[in-house]
Short mmCIF file of C-alpha atoms in Angstrom, two decimals:
data_model
loop_
_atom_site.label_atom_id
_atom_site.label_comp_id
_atom_site.label_asym_id
_atom_site.label_seq_id
_atom_site.Cartn_x
_atom_site.Cartn_y
_atom_site.Cartn_z
CA GLY A 838 -92.31 -33.27 12.11
CA ALA A 839 -92.80 -29.96 13.84
CA GLY A 840 -96.58 -30.05 13.75
CA VAL A 841 -99.54 -32.31 13.08
CA SER A 842 -99.62 -33.23 9.42
CA GLN A 843 -102.75 -34.31 7.56
CA SER A 844 -103.15 -35.65 4.06
CA PRO A 845 -104.61 -35.10 1.62
CA SER A 846 -105.45 -31.45 2.20
CA ASN A 847 -108.40 -31.75 -0.14
CA LYS A 848 -110.34 -34.78 -1.34
CA VAL A 849 -113.24 -34.93 -3.75
CA THR A 850 -114.95 -38.29 -4.02
CA GLU A 851 -118.04 -39.72 -5.58
CA LYS A 852 -120.95 -40.75 -3.40
CA GLY A 853 -120.64 -44.39 -2.44
CA LYS A 854 -116.84 -44.55 -2.65
CA ASP A 855 -114.57 -45.22 0.33
CA VAL A 856 -112.00 -42.64 1.47
CA GLU A 857 -109.00 -42.74 3.78
CA LEU A 858 -107.69 -39.70 5.59
CA ARG A 859 -104.27 -39.71 7.18
CA CYS A 860 -102.87 -37.98 10.26
CA ASP A 861 -99.25 -37.81 11.38
CA PRO A 862 -99.17 -36.54 14.97
CA ILE A 863 -96.41 -34.54 16.60
CA SER A 864 -93.51 -36.82 17.46
CA GLY A 865 -93.77 -38.10 21.02
CA HIS A 866 -97.46 -37.33 21.37
CA THR A 867 -99.32 -40.36 22.66
CA ALA A 868 -102.88 -39.03 22.34
CA LEU A 869 -104.52 -38.48 18.97
CA TYR A 870 -107.97 -37.02 18.22
CA TRP A 871 -110.20 -36.79 15.17
CA TYR A 872 -112.83 -34.07 14.82
CA ARG A 873 -115.23 -33.10 12.06
CA GLN A 874 -116.17 -29.52 11.21
CA SER A 875 -119.05 -28.83 8.89
CA LEU A 876 -119.18 -25.51 7.06
CA GLY A 877 -119.58 -22.65 9.53
CA GLN A 878 -119.98 -25.02 12.46
CA GLY A 879 -118.03 -26.00 15.54
CA LEU A 880 -115.86 -29.06 16.02
CA GLU A 881 -117.61 -32.40 16.47
CA PHE A 882 -115.64 -35.08 18.32
CA LEU A 883 -115.24 -38.36 16.45
CA ILE A 884 -112.65 -40.58 18.14
CA TYR A 885 -109.49 -40.46 20.23
CA PHE A 886 -106.58 -42.79 20.84
CA GLN A 887 -104.26 -42.96 23.85
CA GLY A 888 -101.27 -45.24 23.60
CA ASN A 889 -102.30 -48.88 23.54
CA SER A 890 -105.61 -48.31 25.30
CA ALA A 891 -108.92 -49.02 23.60
CA PRO A 892 -109.95 -45.92 21.64
CA ASP A 893 -112.92 -43.77 22.62
CA LYS A 894 -115.18 -44.20 19.58
CA SER A 895 -118.19 -42.53 21.14
CA GLY A 896 -118.32 -39.74 18.54
CA LEU A 897 -118.32 -41.82 15.37
CA PRO A 898 -121.64 -40.99 13.63
CA SER A 899 -122.22 -44.39 12.01
CA ASP A 900 -120.59 -47.76 11.36
CA ARG A 901 -119.38 -46.39 8.02
CA PHE A 902 -116.73 -44.51 10.00
CA SER A 903 -113.70 -46.24 11.46
CA ALA A 904 -110.20 -45.27 12.49
CA GLU A 905 -107.02 -47.01 13.38
CA ARG A 906 -103.69 -45.98 14.74
CA THR A 907 -100.70 -48.07 13.81
CA GLY A 908 -97.67 -48.32 16.04
CA GLY A 909 -99.00 -45.59 18.30
CA SER A 910 -98.23 -42.95 15.70
CA VAL A 911 -99.92 -42.47 12.31
CA SER A 912 -103.71 -42.68 12.23
CA THR A 913 -106.09 -43.32 9.37
CA LEU A 914 -109.76 -42.34 9.38
CA THR A 915 -111.79 -44.39 6.91
CA ILE A 916 -115.24 -43.50 5.66
CA GLN A 917 -116.99 -46.25 3.72
CA ARG A 918 -119.75 -45.71 1.18
CA THR A 919 -119.48 -41.93 1.49
CA GLN A 920 -122.63 -39.82 1.55
CA GLN A 921 -123.04 -36.14 0.74
CA GLU A 922 -123.59 -35.34 4.41
CA ASP A 923 -120.07 -36.58 5.08
CA SER A 924 -118.73 -33.47 3.34
CA ALA A 925 -116.79 -31.51 5.95
CA VAL A 926 -113.31 -30.65 7.14
CA TYR A 927 -111.78 -33.50 9.12
CA LEU A 928 -109.32 -32.25 11.73
CA CYS A 929 -106.73 -34.26 13.59
CA ALA A 930 -105.06 -33.19 16.84
CA SER A 931 -102.44 -34.69 19.10
CA SER A 932 -101.31 -34.11 22.65
CA LEU A 933 -98.68 -35.45 25.01
CA GLY A 934 -101.20 -37.62 26.87
CA ILE A 935 -104.74 -38.06 28.08
CA TYR A 936 -104.18 -36.75 31.57
CA GLN A 937 -105.97 -33.53 32.29
CA GLY A 938 -104.01 -30.43 31.59
CA VAL A 939 -102.41 -31.39 28.30
CA GLU A 940 -102.97 -29.13 25.31
CA ALA A 941 -104.07 -30.47 21.91
CA PHE A 942 -102.48 -29.18 18.71
CA PHE A 943 -104.36 -29.38 15.44
CA GLY A 944 -103.36 -30.08 11.87
CA GLN A 945 -104.60 -28.09 8.89
CA GLY A 946 -107.40 -30.52 8.20
CA THR A 947 -108.62 -32.48 5.19
CA ARG A 948 -111.50 -30.92 3.30
CA LEU A 949 -113.71 -33.75 2.06
CA THR A 950 -116.28 -33.10 -0.63
CA VAL A 951 -118.66 -35.87 -1.63
CA VAL A 952 -120.32 -35.30 -5.00
CA GLY B 223 -122.50 -34.28 19.19
CA GLN B 224 -122.18 -32.39 22.45
CA GLN B 225 -121.11 -28.75 22.22
CA LEU B 226 -120.60 -26.03 24.77
CA ASN B 227 -122.65 -22.83 24.69
CA GLN B 228 -120.50 -19.96 23.52
CA SER B 229 -121.55 -16.32 23.28
CA PRO B 230 -121.81 -14.06 21.52
CA GLN B 231 -122.20 -16.02 18.30
CA SER B 232 -120.65 -13.15 16.35
CA MET B 233 -119.52 -9.62 16.94
CA PHE B 234 -118.38 -6.61 14.99
CA ILE B 235 -116.07 -4.23 16.80
CA GLN B 236 -113.96 -1.21 16.01
CA GLU B 237 -110.20 -1.52 16.01
CA GLY B 238 -108.86 -0.66 19.44
CA GLU B 239 -111.89 -1.85 21.35
CA ASP B 240 -111.80 -4.61 23.93
CA VAL B 241 -113.64 -7.88 23.27
CA SER B 242 -115.17 -10.32 25.69
CA MET B 243 -116.66 -13.75 25.00
CA ASN B 244 -117.67 -16.61 27.23
CA CYS B 245 -118.38 -20.29 27.27
CA THR B 246 -120.72 -22.22 29.54
CA SER B 247 -121.34 -25.88 30.18
CA SER B 248 -123.71 -28.03 32.15
CA SER B 249 -120.76 -30.28 32.98
CA ILE B 250 -117.68 -29.66 35.09
CA PHE B 251 -114.33 -29.56 33.33
CA ASN B 252 -110.79 -29.79 34.67
CA THR B 253 -109.19 -27.97 31.74
CA TRP B 254 -110.38 -25.11 29.56
CA LEU B 255 -108.67 -24.24 26.30
CA TRP B 256 -109.22 -21.32 23.93
CA TYR B 257 -108.46 -21.59 20.21
CA LYS B 258 -108.53 -19.23 17.24
CA GLN B 259 -109.30 -20.48 13.74
CA ASP B 260 -108.56 -18.59 10.55
CA PRO B 261 -110.32 -19.51 7.28
CA GLY B 262 -108.96 -22.71 5.78
CA GLU B 263 -106.73 -23.40 8.76
CA GLY B 264 -106.84 -25.66 11.78
CA PRO B 265 -107.52 -24.17 15.23
CA VAL B 266 -104.51 -22.62 16.94
CA LEU B 267 -104.20 -22.83 20.70
CA LEU B 268 -104.24 -19.44 22.45
CA ILE B 269 -104.52 -20.12 26.17
CA ALA B 270 -104.84 -23.15 28.47
CA LEU B 271 -106.42 -23.04 31.94
CA TYR B 272 -105.99 -25.81 34.50
CA LYS B 273 -107.39 -24.61 37.79
CA ALA B 274 -110.72 -23.19 38.92
CA GLY B 275 -110.42 -19.44 39.36
CA GLU B 276 -107.19 -19.26 37.36
CA LEU B 277 -106.62 -16.08 35.37
CA THR B 278 -104.04 -16.37 32.58
CA SER B 279 -102.74 -13.84 30.08
CA ASN B 280 -101.02 -14.22 26.74
CA GLY B 281 -100.17 -10.81 25.32
CA ARG B 282 -103.44 -8.97 24.74
CA LEU B 283 -105.45 -12.07 25.61
CA THR B 284 -106.72 -12.87 29.09
CA ALA B 285 -108.76 -15.92 30.00
CA GLN B 286 -110.30 -17.14 33.21
CA PHE B 287 -111.37 -20.57 34.44
CA GLY B 288 -114.71 -20.10 36.19
CA ILE B 289 -114.87 -20.92 39.87
CA THR B 290 -117.75 -23.35 39.30
CA ARG B 291 -115.60 -25.15 36.64
CA LYS B 292 -118.57 -24.86 34.29
CA ASP B 293 -117.55 -21.71 32.48
CA SER B 294 -114.69 -19.69 31.08
CA PHE B 295 -114.24 -16.34 29.42
CA LEU B 296 -111.75 -14.79 27.02
CA ASN B 297 -110.93 -11.11 26.76
CA ILE B 298 -109.00 -9.46 23.95
CA SER B 299 -107.76 -5.96 24.68
CA ALA B 300 -107.11 -3.24 22.11
CA SER B 301 -108.26 -5.35 19.16
CA ILE B 302 -106.40 -5.17 15.85
CA PRO B 303 -107.51 -6.28 12.35
CA SER B 304 -105.58 -9.56 12.57
CA ASP B 305 -107.73 -10.61 15.53
CA VAL B 306 -110.49 -11.42 13.05
CA GLY B 307 -111.42 -15.08 13.03
CA ILE B 308 -113.45 -17.64 14.91
CA TYR B 309 -112.70 -18.25 18.56
CA PHE B 310 -113.53 -21.60 20.15
CA CYS B 311 -113.50 -22.70 23.74
CA ALA B 312 -112.91 -26.34 24.63
CA GLY B 313 -113.37 -28.24 27.87
CA GLN B 314 -111.71 -31.47 28.85
CA GLY B 315 -111.76 -33.95 31.67
CA SER B 316 -115.23 -33.96 33.19
CA THR B 317 -116.08 -35.86 36.30
CA SER B 318 -117.21 -38.75 34.11
CA GLY B 319 -113.57 -39.29 33.29
CA THR B 320 -113.73 -38.68 29.58
CA TYR B 321 -110.63 -37.14 28.04
CA LYS B 322 -112.04 -35.88 24.80
CA TYR B 323 -112.21 -32.15 24.23
CA ILE B 324 -115.71 -30.75 23.91
CA PHE B 325 -115.80 -27.58 21.82
CA GLY B 326 -117.98 -24.51 21.96
CA THR B 327 -120.10 -23.32 19.08
CA GLY B 328 -117.62 -20.53 18.28
CA THR B 329 -117.57 -16.73 18.33
CA ARG B 330 -116.97 -15.09 14.97
CA LEU B 331 -115.08 -11.85 15.44
CA LYS B 332 -114.87 -9.11 12.84
CA VAL B 333 -112.76 -6.03 13.44
CA LEU B 334 -113.53 -2.83 11.59
CA ALA B 335 -110.48 -0.70 10.91
#
């Protein structure tokens, strides 16, 4: 597609349930990033993927969070046993590659609400 | 998580005024990016800077990559109501070799007509 696509746009889940968030990057982009944005806050890095290299998971807040990227394209962020503090907007971005000087383009985000 | 220091945190200005905001880091970056985020939307890229000392313009926007590689600033000239939003800086590619983008805390801009 023309831009980064994320689904669903909104998700309400009960505390303790698992959720999956999906990101379709821009075609041809080899790098993919996940960020989390709490209400009124900045963007918190979660994880990034570059081609077939091992992902940088240094931003994942706990082992309840995981992400995978299949076939070097679509990525899924999974949050297990959701907690209320997981409520936030989850943003995905993609870029042409990891090498310095390559701009990242963001999707619209998935607003997750844990009740 | 790590965030860059961005100032001011918020500002109210009159339409037509110029705006200046900056971003500082304790780490060196090889790329600085500036984004604007409207409510309910993802950040939109405004300007990218790749070289220390570089000054780049995009319409009414001008941004500079600090010579120390630890800071950047964004200027908006002759502000208009649609400039309202949150502006974020982002740095990438520190000497540690990480490729993730580290974002600033944001500057919330409100323009009074």
